[in-house]
XYZ file of C-alpha atoms in Angstrom:
613
model
C 104.760 90.472 99.548
C 107.763 89.751 97.325
C 109.391 92.766 95.697
C 111.271 93.257 92.434
C 113.678 95.937 91.308
C 115.917 96.053 88.226
C 118.153 98.697 86.689
C 120.332 99.277 83.638
C 122.515 102.387 83.448
C 125.945 103.802 82.669
C 126.588 104.008 86.409
C 126.924 101.320 89.069
C 123.389 100.063 89.696
C 124.136 98.031 92.843
C 123.342 101.001 95.162
C 120.144 101.596 93.166
C 119.100 97.968 93.620
C 119.839 97.961 97.345
C 118.028 101.265 97.922
C 115.070 99.916 95.964
C 114.970 96.744 98.059
C 115.082 98.782 101.250
C 112.070 100.757 100.056
C 110.268 97.459 99.364
C 110.911 96.109 102.862
C 107.509 97.299 104.036
C 105.828 94.698 101.826
C 107.061 91.877 104.065
C 109.842 89.402 103.252
C 112.208 86.842 104.751
C 115.195 86.868 102.375
C 116.760 89.163 99.798
C 119.205 88.978 96.926
C 120.625 90.667 93.857
C 122.243 89.437 90.646
C 124.382 91.521 88.305
C 125.974 90.972 84.911
C 129.618 91.968 84.992
C 130.480 93.794 81.795
C 134.279 93.563 81.856
C 136.642 93.434 78.893
C 136.724 89.655 79.248
C 133.803 87.189 79.256
C 130.647 88.444 80.893
C 129.441 86.609 83.961
C 126.508 86.683 86.363
C 127.301 87.202 90.046
C 124.772 86.826 92.819
C 124.443 87.592 96.530
C 121.569 86.198 98.616
C 120.869 86.231 102.337
C 118.027 85.248 104.636
C 116.934 87.976 107.009
C 117.051 91.700 106.348
C 118.233 93.602 103.280
C 120.990 95.135 105.439
C 122.642 91.721 105.779
C 122.573 91.221 102.026
C 123.945 94.736 101.543
C 126.929 93.953 103.748
C 127.640 90.888 101.643
C 127.597 92.896 98.402
C 130.122 95.316 99.871
C 132.334 92.452 101.019
C 132.210 90.878 97.567
C 132.723 94.229 95.803
C 129.747 93.845 93.455
C 129.636 96.543 90.790
C 127.803 96.553 87.454
C 125.701 98.604 85.053
C 122.851 96.056 84.947
C 121.197 93.975 87.647
C 118.048 92.730 89.328
C 117.042 92.411 92.976
C 114.346 90.708 95.015
C 112.803 90.430 98.463
C 111.139 87.024 98.998
C 108.187 86.010 101.152
C 108.392 82.221 101.310
C 105.722 80.118 99.606
C 107.344 77.098 97.937
C 110.207 75.964 100.145
C 111.451 77.250 103.467
C 113.383 80.365 104.378
C 116.831 79.329 103.160
C 119.531 80.926 101.062
C 119.112 78.288 98.345
C 115.424 79.210 98.013
C 116.104 82.951 97.924
C 115.991 84.855 94.636
C 117.537 85.494 92.153
C 117.676 81.997 90.684
C 120.273 81.218 88.046
C 120.368 78.741 85.176
C 123.561 78.673 83.097
C 124.050 82.426 83.123
C 120.349 83.354 83.144
C 119.320 85.123 86.378
C 115.676 85.626 87.253
C 113.468 87.068 90.000
C 109.773 86.242 90.347
C 106.704 87.398 92.252
C 103.649 85.125 92.246
C 103.006 81.386 92.097
C 103.441 78.976 89.172
C 100.723 76.362 89.507
C 102.137 73.852 87.005
C 105.691 73.971 88.352
C 105.769 70.269 89.246
C 105.012 69.162 85.686
C 107.558 71.635 84.337
C 110.125 70.429 86.859
C 109.784 66.819 85.679
C 110.039 67.886 82.052
C 113.171 69.947 82.693
C 114.804 67.186 84.712
C 114.285 64.902 81.733
C 116.105 67.519 79.637
C 119.079 67.334 81.995
C 118.478 70.323 84.272
C 119.489 70.087 87.928
C 117.436 71.857 90.620
C 119.075 73.519 93.611
C 115.942 74.890 95.321
C 112.440 73.858 96.362
C 110.867 76.854 94.641
C 108.452 77.063 91.751
C 110.590 79.932 90.392
C 113.634 77.904 89.423
C 111.695 76.121 86.675
C 111.256 79.470 84.865
C 114.988 80.165 84.812
C 115.694 76.706 83.369
C 112.838 77.057 80.881
C 114.203 80.361 79.571
C 117.687 78.890 79.273
C 116.261 75.910 77.407
C 114.754 78.211 74.760
C 118.018 80.154 74.512
C 119.678 76.894 73.512
C 116.992 76.486 70.843
C 118.171 79.700 69.142
C 115.878 82.329 70.674
C 117.249 85.603 71.990
C 116.507 86.512 75.606
C 113.213 88.277 74.844
C 112.011 85.486 72.583
C 112.973 82.844 75.151
C 111.003 84.696 77.826
C 107.983 85.060 75.566
C 107.997 81.348 74.745
C 108.535 80.357 78.374
C 105.657 82.386 79.833
C 103.206 80.781 77.422
C 103.877 77.502 79.193
C 103.320 78.863 82.699
C 100.052 78.552 84.594
C 99.496 80.889 87.514
C 100.577 84.401 88.393
C 103.927 86.041 87.814
C 105.961 89.193 87.557
C 109.399 88.384 86.159
C 112.647 90.253 85.594
C 115.490 88.484 83.789
C 119.117 89.213 82.863
C 121.601 87.004 81.036
C 125.358 86.953 80.562
C 124.736 86.317 76.854
C 122.976 89.693 76.435
C 124.462 92.126 78.964
C 122.948 95.222 77.360
C 119.314 94.571 78.225
C 116.851 93.212 80.784
C 113.540 91.569 79.943
C 110.411 91.270 82.054
C 106.869 89.862 81.983
C 103.654 90.290 83.893
C 100.560 88.154 84.497
C 98.425 88.599 87.597
C 101.148 90.394 89.619
C 101.995 94.102 89.243
C 105.088 95.204 87.359
C 106.137 98.553 85.960
C 108.968 100.035 83.916
C 110.632 103.250 85.044
C 112.013 105.666 82.446
C 115.180 107.655 83.076
C 117.700 109.647 81.071
C 120.012 107.044 79.504
C 118.938 104.561 82.163
C 115.799 102.551 82.790
C 114.301 100.454 85.548
C 111.920 97.625 86.430
C 109.962 97.410 89.698
C 106.968 95.788 91.300
C 106.216 99.030 93.173
C 107.015 102.611 92.187
C 108.471 103.239 95.663
C 111.464 101.069 94.673
C 112.575 103.472 91.943
C 111.133 106.842 92.949
C 114.622 107.969 93.977
C 115.672 107.598 90.314
C 112.555 108.450 88.289
C 108.856 109.235 88.556
C 108.059 108.415 84.903
C 106.567 104.934 84.740
C 104.787 102.553 82.386
C 102.365 100.135 84.060
C 102.530 96.812 82.239
C 99.205 95.180 81.387
C 98.192 91.525 81.766
C 100.286 89.333 79.482
C 102.779 92.075 78.595
C 106.484 91.451 78.124
C 109.106 94.163 77.795
C 112.708 94.680 76.777
C 114.552 97.313 78.814
C 117.852 98.782 77.586
C 119.753 101.979 78.401
C 118.565 103.583 75.199
C 114.879 102.756 75.517
C 112.072 100.351 76.240
C 109.960 98.139 74.007
C 106.665 96.684 75.287
C 104.823 93.725 73.749
C 101.272 92.518 74.373
C 100.149 88.952 75.127
C 100.342 88.142 71.405
C 103.952 89.426 71.231
C 102.971 92.470 69.166
C 104.896 95.636 70.000
C 102.534 98.142 71.600
C 102.651 101.640 73.060
C 101.637 101.896 76.714
C 100.896 105.226 78.383
C 103.621 106.933 80.404
C 102.469 108.131 83.833
C 104.025 110.596 86.241
C 103.883 109.007 89.697
C 102.776 111.230 92.561
C 104.616 109.131 95.172
C 107.089 111.434 96.923
C 110.330 110.556 98.653
C 109.121 112.433 101.727
C 106.171 110.057 102.085
C 108.620 107.148 102.186
C 110.809 108.628 104.918
C 110.297 107.964 108.630
C 110.863 111.516 109.829
C 110.629 112.087 113.596
C 108.635 108.917 114.317
C 109.928 105.639 115.762
C 108.019 103.509 113.248
C 106.085 103.983 110.034
C 102.987 102.643 111.764
C 103.190 105.431 114.347
C 103.746 107.990 111.587
C 100.773 106.687 109.611
C 98.480 106.670 112.645
C 99.304 110.348 113.153
C 98.865 111.166 109.464
C 95.180 110.235 109.572
C 93.721 113.725 110.061
C 95.577 114.886 106.930
C 94.789 111.688 104.973
C 91.084 112.016 105.770
C 91.074 115.732 104.964
C 92.729 115.028 101.594
C 90.261 112.220 100.838
C 87.182 114.350 101.564
C 88.556 117.498 99.924
C 86.635 117.064 96.670
C 83.402 116.358 98.568
C 83.780 119.395 100.805
C 84.735 121.638 97.885
C 81.672 120.486 95.920
C 79.424 121.014 98.920
C 77.511 117.829 98.070
C 77.821 114.109 97.478
C 78.281 114.061 93.712
C 78.488 110.890 91.604
C 81.371 112.348 89.595
C 83.579 111.418 92.554
C 83.384 107.809 91.341
C 83.751 108.175 87.586
C 82.296 109.708 84.449
C 79.322 107.334 84.150
C 78.790 106.879 87.900
C 75.461 108.695 87.955
C 73.872 106.308 85.468
C 75.274 103.270 87.271
C 74.553 104.261 90.870
C 71.028 105.507 90.143
C 69.968 102.042 89.004
C 71.668 99.656 91.447
C 69.527 97.447 93.668
C 72.164 96.746 96.321
C 75.831 96.310 97.121
C 78.147 93.310 97.186
C 81.384 94.278 98.921
C 84.399 92.007 98.405
C 87.657 92.456 100.303
C 90.266 90.854 102.575
C 91.601 91.555 106.063
C 91.265 95.131 107.276
C 89.512 96.127 104.045
C 86.884 93.461 104.783
C 86.232 95.086 108.163
C 85.778 98.421 106.399
C 83.138 96.702 104.275
C 81.401 95.299 107.365
C 81.171 98.816 108.791
C 79.776 100.157 105.522
C 76.965 97.606 105.555
C 75.427 99.377 108.538
C 75.689 102.746 106.800
C 74.394 101.554 103.473
C 71.297 99.788 104.755
C 70.432 102.539 107.263
C 71.060 105.556 105.009
C 70.575 104.278 101.442
C 67.892 101.730 102.363
C 69.326 99.031 100.083
C 70.633 95.550 100.937
C 74.384 95.174 101.345
C 76.339 91.906 101.486
C 79.993 91.718 102.509
C 82.209 88.744 101.755
C 85.832 87.733 102.103
C 87.316 87.634 98.601
C 88.984 84.238 98.988
C 85.583 82.733 99.888
C 83.556 84.550 97.236
C 85.785 83.462 94.366
C 85.489 79.756 95.210
C 81.770 79.300 95.741
C 78.801 79.088 93.401
C 77.525 82.653 93.526
C 73.981 83.500 92.495
C 74.478 86.392 90.108
C 72.506 89.588 90.609
C 73.457 92.053 87.845
C 71.559 94.795 89.648
C 74.144 94.813 92.429
C 77.133 97.096 92.489
C 80.260 95.000 93.049
C 82.584 96.982 95.326
C 86.157 95.766 95.750
C 88.348 97.323 98.439
C 92.143 97.056 98.434
C 94.831 99.354 99.802
C 97.381 98.231 97.232
C 95.058 97.526 94.321
C 96.906 94.268 93.718
C 95.464 91.881 96.337
C 95.281 88.653 94.352
C 92.188 87.147 95.993
C 90.269 90.411 95.543
C 91.381 90.736 91.925
C 90.331 87.170 91.138
C 86.995 87.666 92.915
C 86.372 90.729 90.749
C 87.149 88.713 87.618
C 84.767 86.006 88.796
C 81.971 88.519 89.438
C 82.454 89.996 85.964
C 82.342 86.513 84.423
C 78.899 86.082 86.011
C 77.620 89.159 84.182
C 78.219 91.807 86.841
C 79.164 94.893 84.825
C 78.530 97.422 87.627
C 81.894 97.417 89.401
C 83.603 99.945 91.658
C 87.061 99.852 93.226
C 88.112 101.700 96.374
C 91.888 101.842 96.361
C 94.872 103.849 97.579
C 97.225 103.242 94.633
C 96.405 104.930 91.302
C 96.745 102.825 88.159
C 96.998 99.573 90.133
C 95.432 96.393 88.785
C 92.036 96.324 90.545
C 91.026 99.928 89.675
C 92.029 99.343 86.071
C 89.729 96.330 85.953
C 86.786 98.265 87.468
C 84.218 100.458 85.782
C 84.133 103.026 88.585
C 86.926 104.046 90.959
C 87.340 106.052 94.142
C 90.960 106.694 95.067
C 91.580 107.332 98.731
C 94.308 109.889 99.307
C 96.064 108.293 102.244
C 99.506 108.532 100.675
C 102.080 105.756 100.814
C 101.388 103.306 103.629
C 104.581 101.495 104.637
C 103.645 99.716 107.876
C 102.263 96.229 107.272
C 99.390 96.829 109.701
C 96.995 99.134 107.865
C 95.889 102.306 109.643
C 95.291 105.388 107.493
C 94.268 103.211 104.540
C 91.491 101.735 106.720
C 90.062 105.049 107.900
C 90.168 106.577 104.412
C 88.437 103.476 103.036
C 85.679 104.106 105.576
C 85.416 107.703 104.381
C 85.127 106.496 100.775
C 82.419 103.979 101.679
C 80.497 106.623 103.600
C 80.658 108.939 100.582
C 79.422 106.108 98.363
C 76.534 105.444 100.738
C 75.432 109.072 100.771
C 75.811 109.426 97.001
C 73.647 106.374 96.276
C 71.068 107.479 98.838
C 70.881 110.909 97.229
C 70.601 109.577 93.652
C 67.846 107.174 94.657
C 65.810 109.803 96.509
C 66.522 108.556 100.019
C 68.581 111.505 101.264
C 66.877 114.842 101.895
C 68.731 118.096 101.397
C 68.617 118.728 105.142
C 70.082 115.320 105.964
C 72.767 115.723 103.292
C 73.804 119.027 104.854
C 74.031 117.363 108.294
C 76.198 114.521 106.975
C 78.454 116.901 105.053
C 78.951 118.937 108.197
C 79.883 115.784 110.136
C 82.386 114.910 107.416
C 83.944 118.399 107.543
C 84.533 118.027 111.276
C 85.907 114.494 111.032
C 89.654 115.355 110.713
C 89.408 117.426 113.888
C 87.622 114.641 115.742
C 90.328 112.195 114.670
C 92.988 114.592 115.957
C 91.183 114.721 119.305
C 91.288 110.916 119.421
C 95.038 110.983 118.695
C 95.476 113.237 121.708
C 94.456 110.265 123.868
C 97.793 108.568 123.101
C 99.355 109.076 126.570
C 96.366 107.396 128.242
C 96.387 104.532 125.747
C 100.136 104.117 126.275
C 99.524 103.615 129.998
C 97.014 100.870 129.196
C 99.462 99.178 126.859
C 101.872 98.499 129.716
C 99.184 96.308 131.290
C 98.574 94.538 127.983
C 102.203 93.725 127.223
C 102.508 90.682 129.564
C 99.171 89.180 128.491
C 98.715 86.223 126.151
C 95.047 86.694 125.208
C 92.560 89.557 124.849
C 88.891 89.908 123.996
C 87.353 92.817 122.060
C 83.628 93.612 122.195
C 81.415 95.961 120.216
C 77.779 96.233 119.175
C 76.161 97.296 115.925
C 78.327 99.462 113.710
C 81.157 99.317 116.263
C 81.474 95.528 116.157
C 83.698 95.732 113.033
C 85.926 98.180 114.936
C 86.285 95.553 117.659
C 87.293 93.080 114.936
C 89.826 95.553 113.603
C 91.206 96.214 117.086
C 91.712 92.490 117.695
C 93.384 92.082 114.317
C 95.777 94.963 114.925
C 96.768 93.641 118.366
C 97.571 90.140 117.150
C 99.251 91.365 113.937
C 101.977 93.373 115.604
C 102.120 92.416 119.306
C 101.484 88.656 118.774
C 98.956 88.696 121.625
C 96.119 86.353 120.696
C 92.973 88.450 120.393
C 89.401 87.736 119.355
C 86.409 89.996 118.786
C 82.717 89.321 119.296
C 79.462 91.226 119.162
C 78.914 92.077 122.819
C 75.488 90.448 122.782
C 77.092 87.148 121.758
C 79.267 87.059 124.874
C 77.012 84.767 126.880
C 76.719 82.320 123.981
C 80.214 80.940 124.473
C 83.063 83.472 124.727
C 82.228 84.277 128.348
C 83.835 80.938 129.237
C 87.226 82.448 128.384
C 86.956 85.414 130.729
C 89.121 85.494 133.843
C 91.291 88.021 135.653
C 94.188 87.399 133.266
C 92.259 88.164 130.062
C 91.762 91.874 129.344
C 88.467 92.751 127.683
C 88.371 95.827 125.447
C 84.969 97.382 124.833
C 84.015 99.904 122.145
C 81.208 101.795 123.888
C 80.209 105.144 122.327
C 77.059 106.922 123.380
C 74.693 105.432 120.805
C 71.378 103.580 120.964
C 73.057 100.362 122.113
C 75.008 101.868 125.002
C 72.758 100.485 127.751
C 72.998 97.012 126.206
C 76.796 97.282 126.199
C 76.759 98.311 129.870
C 74.852 95.128 130.681
C 77.453 93.100 128.807
C 80.190 94.793 130.821
C 78.521 93.680 134.028
C 78.546 90.107 132.740
C 82.334 90.337 132.361
C 82.911 92.004 135.729
C 80.874 89.328 137.480
C 83.408 86.762 136.183
C 86.433 88.739 137.376
C 87.322 90.163 133.960
C 89.425 93.333 133.622
C 87.607 95.898 131.449
C 89.156 98.529 129.191
C 86.402 100.762 127.819
C 86.714 103.238 124.941
C 83.761 105.561 125.531
C 82.600 109.083 124.700
C 82.629 112.126 126.972
C 78.869 111.798 127.474
C 78.652 108.005 127.896
C 78.324 108.280 131.712
C 80.768 105.509 132.504
C 82.340 105.521 135.932
C 85.770 104.076 136.510
C 85.926 101.487 139.265
C 88.067 98.559 140.291
C 88.567 96.427 137.210
C 86.911 98.983 134.886
C 89.223 101.439 133.103
C 87.741 104.147 130.858
C 89.195 106.387 128.162
C 86.826 108.927 126.645
C 86.940 110.568 123.229
C 86.028 114.279 123.537
C 82.540 113.922 122.050
C 80.283 111.505 120.221
C 80.420 112.143 116.480
C 77.278 110.240 115.530
C 77.234 108.204 112.356
C 80.997 108.625 111.806
C 81.874 107.304 115.262
C 83.474 104.065 113.928
C 86.192 106.098 112.185
C 87.059 107.993 115.362
C 87.031 104.857 117.520
C 89.412 103.118 115.123
C 92.160 105.470 116.350
C 92.475 104.337 119.990
C 92.491 100.632 119.088
C 95.303 101.326 116.601
C 97.241 103.167 119.304
C 96.661 100.344 121.792
C 98.065 97.754 119.389
C 101.050 99.943 118.517
C 102.065 100.692 122.092
C 101.476 97.120 123.274
C 103.782 95.925 120.494
C 106.311 98.607 121.443
C 106.256 97.418 125.064
C 106.775 93.811 123.931
C 109.675 94.736 121.657
C 108.279 93.291 118.429
C 109.148 94.469 114.919
C 106.189 96.815 114.567
C 106.509 97.699 110.879
C 107.500 94.207 109.734
C 105.588 91.684 111.852
C 106.633 88.072 111.466
C 105.077 85.959 108.713
C 103.072 88.859 107.264
C 103.278 90.899 104.083
C 101.928 94.303 103.102
C 100.632 93.408 99.674
C 99.239 89.883 99.452
C 99.734 88.816 95.851
C 99.471 85.041 96.362
C 96.600 82.823 97.486
């Protein structure tokens, strides 16, 4: 979603801000802007450039206006309050105070009326502008910039990450965090603010992750951090492992294509500790994982979007292998219903970014009900959700730039499979022989995924047939039904073809009415115990004139015929088959989008990290 970057240095920071915003483009946005404080010999002033559309358009405007300064802030906005207009774009300015904001202020209407009564004029429809006016109001009451920020945030309800500069104090920036991620980057005689380490990795890898309620003052000479009670506090300095190479496109046309092809390495890196240990060990999940996992009576998985589909897949594994009940729920539903607490459950939250707001709030809700057994599966170390969880498993997918998740999804599946096997082993439901079999399957998984990637030319040929279509249907049974859901999601996310997924057995209970010769039907059909049932479902579609596209295994004994197209993975990989079959549906979505000419990495209306409700 929205992105923040700020810098203060003895050099011109405008190129730093623009480079940072470009590296935040993957999060999704519809406008961008920067504000700087000119530090000339005369009076200081705040100058601002904002544009709807891409960062490149805003960059051209900064060049045309010759913006140069040693302090500034920048922002990419994903519209919530107010449309996609230049007046709604950040930064917002109030009498020399410039501010950028991620999140949503829930009491903005009441604050707006109060500030209007104080004489403030509003130029935008946003909730953000009230914060700029509120900070300026406290400056007029005698507070310095930090004090004004600290007073202002105590009157805000909702979620925010804020970065603020002022013409009255051109030698420092201030920032605040509640509910949305924000970090401070430490340099040599220069310092930075960002919502994501990727925005500043070109300048520094030393970062401080701000905690809930923190405010900070950032100057060239150093940084001061204050807790929610405004007491100065020392926060740990971390060395980020995000590399510039992981943020570069390389030889690929899009980041999504790059990330699809990085999956063998991402999976190999994620399972490395398991393979090296030669067993499913609880230490993978944290120091006290053995005590926690040995006693749990079931799982409650909470997630959103693609991560939710990973959870749906894991339910089949967990109940079949560990023999314990597993519930899976969308975070935005879980957090707003009256949940019956079961402290014996392990609460598992799944989030690529570790900052998904609905998932974070669902975790808080579960903890408020007395659930103290919590585990986060996440791709971003030190992000908010892992820090709020008792146990953690970090996937090692590396930076994922494309909005449509690919390698994060498959590594989440690997993590959930490892969790399943670990719990089963601790609770006496996994024999040594079966553990050895599952470990061997895991060792061979990167190779099987590479074999699936080798199907790309065949999938590309299919995509040409998909490109002109307006609707598609995906079918799967059992553990492959969630992969059908994921395939439909990927297709509609980036190609804008409307796609739905159903359990194949549900076809005759309604969806069959949609089938005609103009609606392609994609079937996930590996050689498992439900294969014959799936074949019967295929006949139901063919009898109605439907065009079938079947992802099968080498030994599934499907025969191509008129209206039935088959692509086979080299071999059936048993219990890990969902991970392998995720690859061709990702490739189908990517190449269909390519054929339709859509913006693959930045699909319309979507954001990478969803930090609002």
